[in-house]
Short mmCIF file of C-alpha atoms (C1' of nucleotides) in Angstrom, two decimals:
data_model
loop_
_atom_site.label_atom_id
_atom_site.label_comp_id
_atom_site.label_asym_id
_atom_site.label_seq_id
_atom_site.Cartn_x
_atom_site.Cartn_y
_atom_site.Cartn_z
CA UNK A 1 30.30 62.88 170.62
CA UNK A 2 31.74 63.59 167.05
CA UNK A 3 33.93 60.87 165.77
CA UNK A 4 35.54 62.71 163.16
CA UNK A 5 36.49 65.50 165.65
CA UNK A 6 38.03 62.74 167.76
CA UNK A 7 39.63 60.91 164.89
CA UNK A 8 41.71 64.29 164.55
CA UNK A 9 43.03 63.99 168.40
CA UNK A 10 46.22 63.36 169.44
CA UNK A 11 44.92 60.41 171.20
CA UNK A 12 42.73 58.76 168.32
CA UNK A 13 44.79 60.04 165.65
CA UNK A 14 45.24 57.52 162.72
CA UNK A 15 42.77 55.08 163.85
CA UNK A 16 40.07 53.93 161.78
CA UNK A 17 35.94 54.10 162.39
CA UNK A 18 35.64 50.62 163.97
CA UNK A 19 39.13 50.95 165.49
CA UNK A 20 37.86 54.26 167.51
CA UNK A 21 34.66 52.36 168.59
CA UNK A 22 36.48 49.49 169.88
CA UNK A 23 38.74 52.01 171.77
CA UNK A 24 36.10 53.94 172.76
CA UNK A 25 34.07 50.78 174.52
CA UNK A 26 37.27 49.43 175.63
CA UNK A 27 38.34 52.33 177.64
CA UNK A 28 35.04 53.10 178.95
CA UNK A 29 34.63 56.39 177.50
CA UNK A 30 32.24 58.75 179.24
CA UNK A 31 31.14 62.12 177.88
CA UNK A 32 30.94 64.38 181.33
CA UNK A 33 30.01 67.95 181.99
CA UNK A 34 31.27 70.44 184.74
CA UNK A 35 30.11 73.47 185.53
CA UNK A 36 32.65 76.47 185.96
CA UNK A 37 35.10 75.93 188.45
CA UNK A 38 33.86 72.26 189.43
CA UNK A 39 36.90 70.21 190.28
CA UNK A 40 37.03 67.20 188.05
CA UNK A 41 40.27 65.76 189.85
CA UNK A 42 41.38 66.36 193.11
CA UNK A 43 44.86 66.56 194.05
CA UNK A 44 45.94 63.87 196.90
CA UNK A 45 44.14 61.45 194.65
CA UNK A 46 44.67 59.04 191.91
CA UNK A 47 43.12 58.07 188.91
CA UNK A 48 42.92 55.39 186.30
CA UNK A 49 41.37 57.83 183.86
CA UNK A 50 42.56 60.54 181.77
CA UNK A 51 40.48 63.55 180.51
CA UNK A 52 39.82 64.85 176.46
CA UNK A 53 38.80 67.75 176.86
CA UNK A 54 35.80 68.21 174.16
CA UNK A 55 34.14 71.94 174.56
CA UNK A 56 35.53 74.55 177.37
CA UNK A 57 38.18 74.81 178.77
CA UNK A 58 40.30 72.89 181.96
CA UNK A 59 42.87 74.68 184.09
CA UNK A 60 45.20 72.69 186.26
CA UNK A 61 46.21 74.58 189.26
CA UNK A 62 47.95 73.45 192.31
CA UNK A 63 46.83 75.15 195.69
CA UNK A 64 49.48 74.45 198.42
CA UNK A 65 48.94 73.29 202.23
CA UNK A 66 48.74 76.65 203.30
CA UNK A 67 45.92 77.72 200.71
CA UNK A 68 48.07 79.53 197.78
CA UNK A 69 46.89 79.00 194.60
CA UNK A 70 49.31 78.69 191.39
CA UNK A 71 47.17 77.98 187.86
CA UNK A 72 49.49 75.91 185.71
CA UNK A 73 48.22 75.54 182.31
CA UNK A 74 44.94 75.21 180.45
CA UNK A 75 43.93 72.88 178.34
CA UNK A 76 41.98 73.48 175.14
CA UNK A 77 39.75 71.31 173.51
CA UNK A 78 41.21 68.06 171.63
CA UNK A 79 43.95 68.04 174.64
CA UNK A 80 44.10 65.49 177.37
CA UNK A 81 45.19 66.02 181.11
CA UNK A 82 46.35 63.70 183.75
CA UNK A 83 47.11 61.22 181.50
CA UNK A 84 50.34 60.67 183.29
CA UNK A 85 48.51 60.35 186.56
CA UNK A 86 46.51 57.67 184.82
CA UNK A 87 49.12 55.24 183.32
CA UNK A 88 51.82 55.33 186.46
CA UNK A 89 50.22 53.31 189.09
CA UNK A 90 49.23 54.98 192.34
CA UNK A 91 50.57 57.90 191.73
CA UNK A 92 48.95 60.83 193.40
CA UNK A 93 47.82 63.68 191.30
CA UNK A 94 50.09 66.99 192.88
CA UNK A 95 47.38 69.55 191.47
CA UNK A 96 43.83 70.04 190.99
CA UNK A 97 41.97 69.80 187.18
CA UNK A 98 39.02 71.77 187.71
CA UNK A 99 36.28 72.91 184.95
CA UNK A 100 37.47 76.50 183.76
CA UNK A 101 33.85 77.56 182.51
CA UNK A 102 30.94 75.23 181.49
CA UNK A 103 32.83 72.12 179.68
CA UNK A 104 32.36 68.63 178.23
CA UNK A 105 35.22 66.37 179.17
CA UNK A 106 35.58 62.56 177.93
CA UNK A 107 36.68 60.58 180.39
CA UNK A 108 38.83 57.90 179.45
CA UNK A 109 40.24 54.76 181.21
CA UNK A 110 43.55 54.62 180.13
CA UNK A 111 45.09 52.95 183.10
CA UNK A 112 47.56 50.29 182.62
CA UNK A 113 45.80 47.53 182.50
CA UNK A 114 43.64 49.13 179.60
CA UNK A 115 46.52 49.60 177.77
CA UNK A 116 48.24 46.78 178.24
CA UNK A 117 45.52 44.48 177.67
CA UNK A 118 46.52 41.16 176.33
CA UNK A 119 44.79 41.54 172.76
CA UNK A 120 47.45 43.10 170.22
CA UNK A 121 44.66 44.83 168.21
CA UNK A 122 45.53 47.50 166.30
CA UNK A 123 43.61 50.30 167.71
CA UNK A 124 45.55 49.37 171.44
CA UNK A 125 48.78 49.37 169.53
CA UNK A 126 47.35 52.73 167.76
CA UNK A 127 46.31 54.40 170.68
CA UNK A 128 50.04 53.54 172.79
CA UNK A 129 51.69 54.87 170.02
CA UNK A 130 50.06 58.48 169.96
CA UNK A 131 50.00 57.85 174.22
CA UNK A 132 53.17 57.51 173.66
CA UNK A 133 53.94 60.57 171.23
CA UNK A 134 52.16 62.75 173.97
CA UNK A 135 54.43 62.42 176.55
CA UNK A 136 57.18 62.32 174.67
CA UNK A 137 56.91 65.60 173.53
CA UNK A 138 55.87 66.92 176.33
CA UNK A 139 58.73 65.43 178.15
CA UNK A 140 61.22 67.18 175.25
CA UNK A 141 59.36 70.20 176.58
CA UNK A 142 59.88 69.59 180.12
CA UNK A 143 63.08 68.35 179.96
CA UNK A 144 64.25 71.07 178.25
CA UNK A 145 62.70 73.93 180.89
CA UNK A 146 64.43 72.21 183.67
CA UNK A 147 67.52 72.30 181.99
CA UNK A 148 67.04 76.11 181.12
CA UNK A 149 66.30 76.75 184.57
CA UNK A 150 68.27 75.16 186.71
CA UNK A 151 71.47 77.78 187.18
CA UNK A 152 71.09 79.83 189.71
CA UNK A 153 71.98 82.95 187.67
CA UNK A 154 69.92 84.80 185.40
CA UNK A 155 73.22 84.47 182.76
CA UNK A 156 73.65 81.09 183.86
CA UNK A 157 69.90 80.41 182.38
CA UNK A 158 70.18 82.91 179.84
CA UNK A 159 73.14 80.84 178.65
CA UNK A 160 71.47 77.14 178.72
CA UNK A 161 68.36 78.62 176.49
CA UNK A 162 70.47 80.09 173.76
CA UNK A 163 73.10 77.12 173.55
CA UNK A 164 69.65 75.09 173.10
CA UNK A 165 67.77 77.10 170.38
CA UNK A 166 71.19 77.94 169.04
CA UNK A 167 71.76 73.81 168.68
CA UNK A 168 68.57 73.37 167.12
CA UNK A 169 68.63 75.71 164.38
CA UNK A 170 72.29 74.62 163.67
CA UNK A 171 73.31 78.79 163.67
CA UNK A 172 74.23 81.21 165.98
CA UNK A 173 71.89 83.46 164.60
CA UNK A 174 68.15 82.86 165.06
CA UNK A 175 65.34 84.41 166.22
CA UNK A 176 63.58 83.50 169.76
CA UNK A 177 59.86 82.57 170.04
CA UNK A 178 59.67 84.76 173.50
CA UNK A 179 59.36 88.35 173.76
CA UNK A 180 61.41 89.74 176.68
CA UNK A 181 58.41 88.79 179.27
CA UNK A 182 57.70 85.58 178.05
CA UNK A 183 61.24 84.93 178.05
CA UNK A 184 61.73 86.08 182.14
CA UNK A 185 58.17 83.78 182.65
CA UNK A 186 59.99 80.76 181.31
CA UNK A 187 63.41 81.11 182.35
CA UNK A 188 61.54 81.73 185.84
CA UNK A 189 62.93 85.30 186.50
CA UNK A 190 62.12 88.85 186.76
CA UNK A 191 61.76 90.20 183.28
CA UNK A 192 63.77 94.45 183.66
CA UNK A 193 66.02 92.26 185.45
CA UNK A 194 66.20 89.80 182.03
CA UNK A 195 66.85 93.31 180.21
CA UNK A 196 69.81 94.39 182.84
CA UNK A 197 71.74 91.08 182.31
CA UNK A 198 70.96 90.62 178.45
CA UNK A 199 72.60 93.95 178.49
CA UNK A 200 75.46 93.38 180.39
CA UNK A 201 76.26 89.80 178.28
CA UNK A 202 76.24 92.30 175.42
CA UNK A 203 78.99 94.36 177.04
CA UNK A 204 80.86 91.39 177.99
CA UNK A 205 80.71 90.92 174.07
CA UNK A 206 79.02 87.22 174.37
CA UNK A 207 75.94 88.31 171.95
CA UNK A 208 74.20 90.91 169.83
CA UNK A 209 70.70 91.41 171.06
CA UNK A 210 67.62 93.18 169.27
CA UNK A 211 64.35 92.14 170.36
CA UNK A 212 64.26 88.36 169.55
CA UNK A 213 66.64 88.10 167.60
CA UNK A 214 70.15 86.62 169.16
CA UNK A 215 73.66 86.26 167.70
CA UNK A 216 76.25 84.73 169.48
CA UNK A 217 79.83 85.54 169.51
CA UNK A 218 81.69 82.52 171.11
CA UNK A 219 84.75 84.75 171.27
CA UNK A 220 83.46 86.53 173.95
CA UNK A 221 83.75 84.13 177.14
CA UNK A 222 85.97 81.39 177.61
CA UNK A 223 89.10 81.57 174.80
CA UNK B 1 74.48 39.58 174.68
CA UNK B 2 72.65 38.07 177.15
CA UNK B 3 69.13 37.63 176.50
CA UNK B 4 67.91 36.56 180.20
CA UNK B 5 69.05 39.82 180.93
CA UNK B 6 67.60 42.02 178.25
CA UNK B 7 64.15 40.49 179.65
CA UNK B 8 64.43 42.18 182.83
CA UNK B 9 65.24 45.64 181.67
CA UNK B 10 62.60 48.42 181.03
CA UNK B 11 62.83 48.24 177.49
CA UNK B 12 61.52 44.49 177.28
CA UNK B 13 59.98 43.66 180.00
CA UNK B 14 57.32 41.17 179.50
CA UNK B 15 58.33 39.57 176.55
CA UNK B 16 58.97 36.04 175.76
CA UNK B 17 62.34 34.29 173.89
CA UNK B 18 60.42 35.16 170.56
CA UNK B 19 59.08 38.37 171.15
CA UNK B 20 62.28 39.39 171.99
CA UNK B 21 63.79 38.15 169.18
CA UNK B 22 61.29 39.54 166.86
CA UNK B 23 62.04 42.97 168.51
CA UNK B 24 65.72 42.61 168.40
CA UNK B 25 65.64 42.05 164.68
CA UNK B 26 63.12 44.64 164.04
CA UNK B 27 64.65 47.17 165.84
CA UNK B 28 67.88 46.66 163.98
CA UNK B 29 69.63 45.94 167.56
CA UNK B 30 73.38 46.60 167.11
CA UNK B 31 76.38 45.66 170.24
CA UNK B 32 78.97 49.09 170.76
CA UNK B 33 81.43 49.73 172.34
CA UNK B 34 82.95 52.65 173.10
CA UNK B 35 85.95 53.91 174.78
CA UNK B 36 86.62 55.81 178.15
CA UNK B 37 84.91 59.67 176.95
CA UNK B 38 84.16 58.36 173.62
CA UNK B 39 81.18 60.49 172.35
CA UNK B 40 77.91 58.04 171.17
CA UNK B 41 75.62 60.66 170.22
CA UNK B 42 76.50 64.61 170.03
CA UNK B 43 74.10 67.82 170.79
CA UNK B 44 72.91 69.21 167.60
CA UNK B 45 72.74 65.57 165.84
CA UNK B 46 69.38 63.90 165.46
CA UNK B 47 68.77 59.78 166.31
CA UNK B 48 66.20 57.88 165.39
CA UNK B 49 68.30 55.23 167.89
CA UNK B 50 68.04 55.01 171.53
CA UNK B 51 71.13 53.49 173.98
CA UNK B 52 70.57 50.24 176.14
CA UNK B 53 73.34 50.39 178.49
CA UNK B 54 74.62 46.87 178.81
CA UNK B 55 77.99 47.19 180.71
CA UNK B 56 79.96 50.24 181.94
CA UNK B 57 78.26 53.27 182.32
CA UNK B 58 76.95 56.66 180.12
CA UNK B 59 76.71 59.83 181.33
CA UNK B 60 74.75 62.77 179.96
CA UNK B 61 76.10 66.19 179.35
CA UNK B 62 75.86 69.59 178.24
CA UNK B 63 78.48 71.89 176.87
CA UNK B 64 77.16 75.15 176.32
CA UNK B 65 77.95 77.38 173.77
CA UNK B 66 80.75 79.29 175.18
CA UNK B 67 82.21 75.60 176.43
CA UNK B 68 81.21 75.43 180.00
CA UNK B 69 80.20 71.09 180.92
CA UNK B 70 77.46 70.21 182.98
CA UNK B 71 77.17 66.64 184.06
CA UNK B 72 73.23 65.82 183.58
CA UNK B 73 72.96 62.47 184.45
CA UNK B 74 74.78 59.10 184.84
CA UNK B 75 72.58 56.25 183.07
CA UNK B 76 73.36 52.82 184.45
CA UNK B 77 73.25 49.12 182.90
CA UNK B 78 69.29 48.02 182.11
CA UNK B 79 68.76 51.46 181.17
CA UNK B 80 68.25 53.67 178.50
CA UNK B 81 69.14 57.09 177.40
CA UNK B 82 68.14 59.55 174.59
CA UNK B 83 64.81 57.86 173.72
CA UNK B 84 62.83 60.69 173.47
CA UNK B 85 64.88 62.32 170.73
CA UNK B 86 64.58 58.84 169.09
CA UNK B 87 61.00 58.72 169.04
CA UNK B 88 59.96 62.45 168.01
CA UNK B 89 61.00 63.22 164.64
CA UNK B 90 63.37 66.30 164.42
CA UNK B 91 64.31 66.47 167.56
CA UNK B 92 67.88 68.17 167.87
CA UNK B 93 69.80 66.36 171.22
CA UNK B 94 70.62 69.12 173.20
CA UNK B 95 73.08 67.04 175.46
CA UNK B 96 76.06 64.85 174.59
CA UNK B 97 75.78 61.10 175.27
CA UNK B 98 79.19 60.03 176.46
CA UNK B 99 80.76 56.56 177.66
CA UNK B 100 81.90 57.31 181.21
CA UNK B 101 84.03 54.27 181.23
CA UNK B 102 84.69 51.43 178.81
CA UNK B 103 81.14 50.40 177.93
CA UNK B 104 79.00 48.29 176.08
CA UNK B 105 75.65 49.89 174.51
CA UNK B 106 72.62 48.22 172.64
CA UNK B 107 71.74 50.49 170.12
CA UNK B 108 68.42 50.09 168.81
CA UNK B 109 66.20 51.66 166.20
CA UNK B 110 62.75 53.01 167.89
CA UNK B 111 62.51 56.39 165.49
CA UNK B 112 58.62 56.43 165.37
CA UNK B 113 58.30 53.89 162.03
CA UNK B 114 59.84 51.58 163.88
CA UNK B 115 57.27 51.75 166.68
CA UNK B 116 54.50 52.55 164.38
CA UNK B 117 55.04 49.97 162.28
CA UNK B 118 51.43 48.59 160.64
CA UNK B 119 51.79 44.83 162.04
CA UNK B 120 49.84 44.92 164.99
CA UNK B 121 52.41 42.11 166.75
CA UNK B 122 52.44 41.51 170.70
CA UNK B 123 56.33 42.37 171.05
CA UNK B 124 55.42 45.62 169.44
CA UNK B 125 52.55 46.41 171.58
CA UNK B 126 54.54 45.41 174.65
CA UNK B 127 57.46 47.29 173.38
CA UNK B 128 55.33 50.60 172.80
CA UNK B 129 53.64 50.20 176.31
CA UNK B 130 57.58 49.50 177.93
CA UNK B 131 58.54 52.73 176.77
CA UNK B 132 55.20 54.70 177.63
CA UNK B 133 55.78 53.64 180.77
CA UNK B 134 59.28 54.55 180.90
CA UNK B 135 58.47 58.08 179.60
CA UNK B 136 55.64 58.54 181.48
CA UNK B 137 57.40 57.99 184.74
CA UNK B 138 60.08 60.39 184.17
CA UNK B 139 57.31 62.88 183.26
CA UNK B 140 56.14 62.07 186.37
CA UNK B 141 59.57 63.59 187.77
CA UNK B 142 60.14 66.39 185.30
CA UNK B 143 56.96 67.80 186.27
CA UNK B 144 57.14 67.57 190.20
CA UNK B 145 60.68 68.89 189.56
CA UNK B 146 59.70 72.06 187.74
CA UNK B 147 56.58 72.28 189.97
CA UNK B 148 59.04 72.67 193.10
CA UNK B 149 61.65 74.90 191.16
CA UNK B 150 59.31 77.36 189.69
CA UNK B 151 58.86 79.42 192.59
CA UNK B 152 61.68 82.29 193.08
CA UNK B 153 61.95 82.20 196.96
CA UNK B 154 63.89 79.51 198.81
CA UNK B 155 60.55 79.11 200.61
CA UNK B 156 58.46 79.15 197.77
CA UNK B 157 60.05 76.13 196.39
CA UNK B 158 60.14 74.43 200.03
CA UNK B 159 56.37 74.82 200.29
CA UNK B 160 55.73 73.41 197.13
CA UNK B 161 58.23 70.59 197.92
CA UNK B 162 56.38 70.22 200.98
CA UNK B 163 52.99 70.34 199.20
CA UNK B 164 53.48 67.72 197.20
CA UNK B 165 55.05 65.27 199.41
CA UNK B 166 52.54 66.09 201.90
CA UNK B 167 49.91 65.09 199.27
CA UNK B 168 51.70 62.19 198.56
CA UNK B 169 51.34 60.45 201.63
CA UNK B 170 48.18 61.99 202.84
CA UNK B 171 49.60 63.09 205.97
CA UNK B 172 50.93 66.33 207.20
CA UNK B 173 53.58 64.81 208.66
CA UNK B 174 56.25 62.53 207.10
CA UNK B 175 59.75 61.67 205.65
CA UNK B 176 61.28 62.54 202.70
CA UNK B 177 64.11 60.97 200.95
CA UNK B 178 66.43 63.80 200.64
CA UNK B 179 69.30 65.17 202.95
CA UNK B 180 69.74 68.25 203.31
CA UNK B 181 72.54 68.67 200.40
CA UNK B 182 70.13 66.37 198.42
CA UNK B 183 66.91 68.56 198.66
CA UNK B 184 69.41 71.74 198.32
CA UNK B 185 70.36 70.32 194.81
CA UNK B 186 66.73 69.39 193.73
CA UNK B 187 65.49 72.80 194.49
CA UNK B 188 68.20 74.50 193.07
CA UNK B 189 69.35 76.58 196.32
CA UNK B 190 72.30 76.76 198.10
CA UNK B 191 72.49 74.03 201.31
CA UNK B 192 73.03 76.61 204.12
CA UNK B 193 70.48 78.92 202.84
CA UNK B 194 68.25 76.31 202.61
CA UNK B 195 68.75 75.52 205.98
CA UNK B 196 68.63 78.80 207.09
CA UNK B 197 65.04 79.34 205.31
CA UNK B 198 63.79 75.98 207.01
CA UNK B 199 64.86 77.69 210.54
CA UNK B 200 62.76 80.56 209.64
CA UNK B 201 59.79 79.04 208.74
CA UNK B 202 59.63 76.87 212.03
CA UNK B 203 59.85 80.16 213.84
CA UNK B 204 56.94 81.33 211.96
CA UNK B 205 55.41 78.21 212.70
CA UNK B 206 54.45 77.04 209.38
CA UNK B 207 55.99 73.82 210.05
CA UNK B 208 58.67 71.53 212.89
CA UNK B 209 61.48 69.68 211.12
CA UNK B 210 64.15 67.56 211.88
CA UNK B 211 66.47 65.76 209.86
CA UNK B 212 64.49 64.42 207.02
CA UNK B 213 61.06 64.48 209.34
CA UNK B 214 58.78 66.95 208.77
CA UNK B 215 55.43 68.36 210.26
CA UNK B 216 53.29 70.82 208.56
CA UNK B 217 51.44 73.27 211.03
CA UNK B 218 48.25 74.61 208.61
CA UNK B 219 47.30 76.99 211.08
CA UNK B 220 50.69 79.11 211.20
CA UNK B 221 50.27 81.31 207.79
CA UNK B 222 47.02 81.83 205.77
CA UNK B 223 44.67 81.54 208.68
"C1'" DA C 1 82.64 56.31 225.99
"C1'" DT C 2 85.40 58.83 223.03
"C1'" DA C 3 87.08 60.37 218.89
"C1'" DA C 4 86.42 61.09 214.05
"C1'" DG C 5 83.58 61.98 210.58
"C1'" DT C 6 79.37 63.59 208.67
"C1'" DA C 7 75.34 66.43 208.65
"C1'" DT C 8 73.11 70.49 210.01
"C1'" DG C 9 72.71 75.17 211.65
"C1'" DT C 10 74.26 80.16 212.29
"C1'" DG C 11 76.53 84.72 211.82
"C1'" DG C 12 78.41 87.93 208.82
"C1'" DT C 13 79.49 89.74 204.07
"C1'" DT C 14 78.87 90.17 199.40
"C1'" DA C 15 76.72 89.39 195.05
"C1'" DT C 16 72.57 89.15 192.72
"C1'" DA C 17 67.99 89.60 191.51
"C1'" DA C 18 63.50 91.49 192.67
"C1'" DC C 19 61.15 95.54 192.73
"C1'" DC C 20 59.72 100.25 191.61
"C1'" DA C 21 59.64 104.25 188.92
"C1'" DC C 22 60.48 105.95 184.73
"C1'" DA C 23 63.00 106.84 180.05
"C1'" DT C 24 63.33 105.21 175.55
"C1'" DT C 25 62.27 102.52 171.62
"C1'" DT C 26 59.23 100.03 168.72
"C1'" DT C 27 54.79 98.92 166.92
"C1'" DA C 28 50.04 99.60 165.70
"C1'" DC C 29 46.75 102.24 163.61
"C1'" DG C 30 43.61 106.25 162.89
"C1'" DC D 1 52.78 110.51 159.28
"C1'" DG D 2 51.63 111.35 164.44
"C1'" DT D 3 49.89 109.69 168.38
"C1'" DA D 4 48.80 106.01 171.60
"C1'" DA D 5 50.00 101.75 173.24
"C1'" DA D 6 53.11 98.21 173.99
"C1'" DA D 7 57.63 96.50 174.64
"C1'" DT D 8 62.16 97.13 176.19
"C1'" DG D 9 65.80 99.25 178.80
"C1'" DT D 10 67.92 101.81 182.92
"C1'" DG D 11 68.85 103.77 187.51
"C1'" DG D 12 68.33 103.27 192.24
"C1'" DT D 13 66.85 100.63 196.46
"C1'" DT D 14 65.82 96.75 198.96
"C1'" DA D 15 65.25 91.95 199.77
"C1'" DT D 16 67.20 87.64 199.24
"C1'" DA D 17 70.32 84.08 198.48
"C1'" DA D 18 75.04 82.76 197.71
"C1'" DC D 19 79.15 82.31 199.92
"C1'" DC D 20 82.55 81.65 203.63
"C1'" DA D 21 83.92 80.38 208.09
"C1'" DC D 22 82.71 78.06 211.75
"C1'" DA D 23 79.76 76.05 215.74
"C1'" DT D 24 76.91 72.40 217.03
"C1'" DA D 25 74.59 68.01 216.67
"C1'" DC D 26 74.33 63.53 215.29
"C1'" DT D 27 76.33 59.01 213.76
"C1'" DT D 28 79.61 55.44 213.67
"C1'" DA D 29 83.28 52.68 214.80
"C1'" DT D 30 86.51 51.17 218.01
#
DNA sequence: ATAAGTATGTGGTTATAACCACATTTTACG
DNA sequence: CGTAAAATGTGGTTATAACCACATACTTAT
């Protein structure tokens, strides 16, 4: 495997050659291939290893008790999965990581105890860190969708994005990174039915509208 | 404050009398208190400084744009709030921290220098790993949350409920530790509908319930 | 064992969103 | 430009869930 590729990971980030090598033996990295659509992690399982994806592609999908399938994401190379599967002891992966066409995957054995190993080197301090900057963001991220999604109205979700973006940008003016479908995938709804109530919040004189591009007019609602 | 105690919470867990004190210092520790509704951090503001609740109690909440409050959360003594928007850079709260009650809060500085910092010391490691583990857990939740609230359909959302818990214990027949109102309010549905959805799908014998029992019948849909 | 209180289920009505079939607008590009 | 393609919006219909008002079942305490 290329060291300078993995020096640029998330995971590896910032660590130095002999600091990646310790990690590297230390977490009893293992460079594995699957073949398209080979499971690498079954769901109903657990694992003390996470996954770097190196070349191809892994799609996590769940497929429910009565055999419907739902993909989740897919993970590009320099990306991990079920790392949070890996640190939280005994907890039982919910979906299935399975190979999305030919791929190399690094195994890693990121479990607590690796982590927390008793040494206070600074490639296990390193590598916490960035483990740590992972799901942090990705818990901003998550965080943040179940927030956006949990009224039951299409305004009611409508609402909870905009106050969001329109907090982090400081205005109430900004642009959206969605287009109108995107927007109905994340909020979790049906997207003419996005249109019809962006529409009707325009009438009701709560916000301009033109493609992504939102203004807010706090007069509208609640004075 | 009471140092026996701040060894048993999440944050520093682990760590001996020194350690502790090493953190502390580093960390920039710093006793509040606030007042019944007094506001410790505001949407919109950036913190590099988490909350350790020590006494009383902080709750979490949202006031949208056009002023409507949502209670999020209620974040008890031992634990900590707004620690992810400490530790990524940049990151706009989009919640209100507020003291629900006369309260005493730790303050302490984990923006990511603080964490990062080059000294590769055991209270830091131990500290880094605490809070990985901390995030990673409530990952663990966010996920299975939107997992089980993506789906549109009151059953949708059941089956993946079901699906997961099902998983979790390896059987197709178990407990979970919801109510009715309870798993209502996690999936985001109304109670009675709920109910009403759970009657249909035992009549279309995809599963028998009662109370908080379940048993999932494979055989009744996709065979 | 009974009564009170809590949890769960059911019927009926209404509001809402999904869905379908297009109209209109915007964008890309030959 | 002018046309094709993509994105967005709208009307109408149907499916679904919220909502309300209770009935029933289960739990607990006396």
């Amino acid at each position: 495997m290329d060291k300078e590729k993995l020096k640029k990971t998330v995971v590896f980030r910032g660590m130095e050659d002999d600091e990646l090598d310790a990690a590297l033996a230390a977490l009893g990295a293992a460079e594995r291939k699957y073949a398209k659509d080979e499971v690498i992690l079954h769901a109903g399982s657990t694992t003390d290893m996470m996954g770097l994806v190196l070349e191809g592609s892994v799609r996590i999908e769940s497929n429910d008790i009565w055999g419907n399938r739902t993909i989740l994401s897919h993970i590009a190379p320099g990306q991990v999965f079920a790392e949070t599967y890996a640190i939280v002891e005994n907890a039982a992966l919910l979906v299935d990581a399975v190979a999305n066409r030919e791929s190399k995957v690094l195994m890693l054995g990121i479990g607590s105890a690796a982590i927390l190993g008793h040494d206070a080197s600074l490639w296990r301090l390193k590598l916490t860190a960035n483990m740590l900057s992972i799901s942090m963001q990705k818990n901003l991220m998550l965080s943040g969708r179940s927030f956006h999604t949990s009224p039951k109205s299409i305004r009611g979700r409508v609402m909870a994005y905009l106050s969001s973006v329109s907090l982090q940008t400081g205005s109430d003016e900004f642009d959206i990174p969605f287009d109108r479908q995107q927007l109905a995938d994340y909020l979790n709804v049906e997207r003419t039915a996005l249109s019809k109530e962006i529409g009707k919040m325009k009438q009701d004189g709560m916000l301009t509208a033109r493609k992504n591009h939102f203004n807010i007019l706090k007069s509208g609602t609640s004075l």
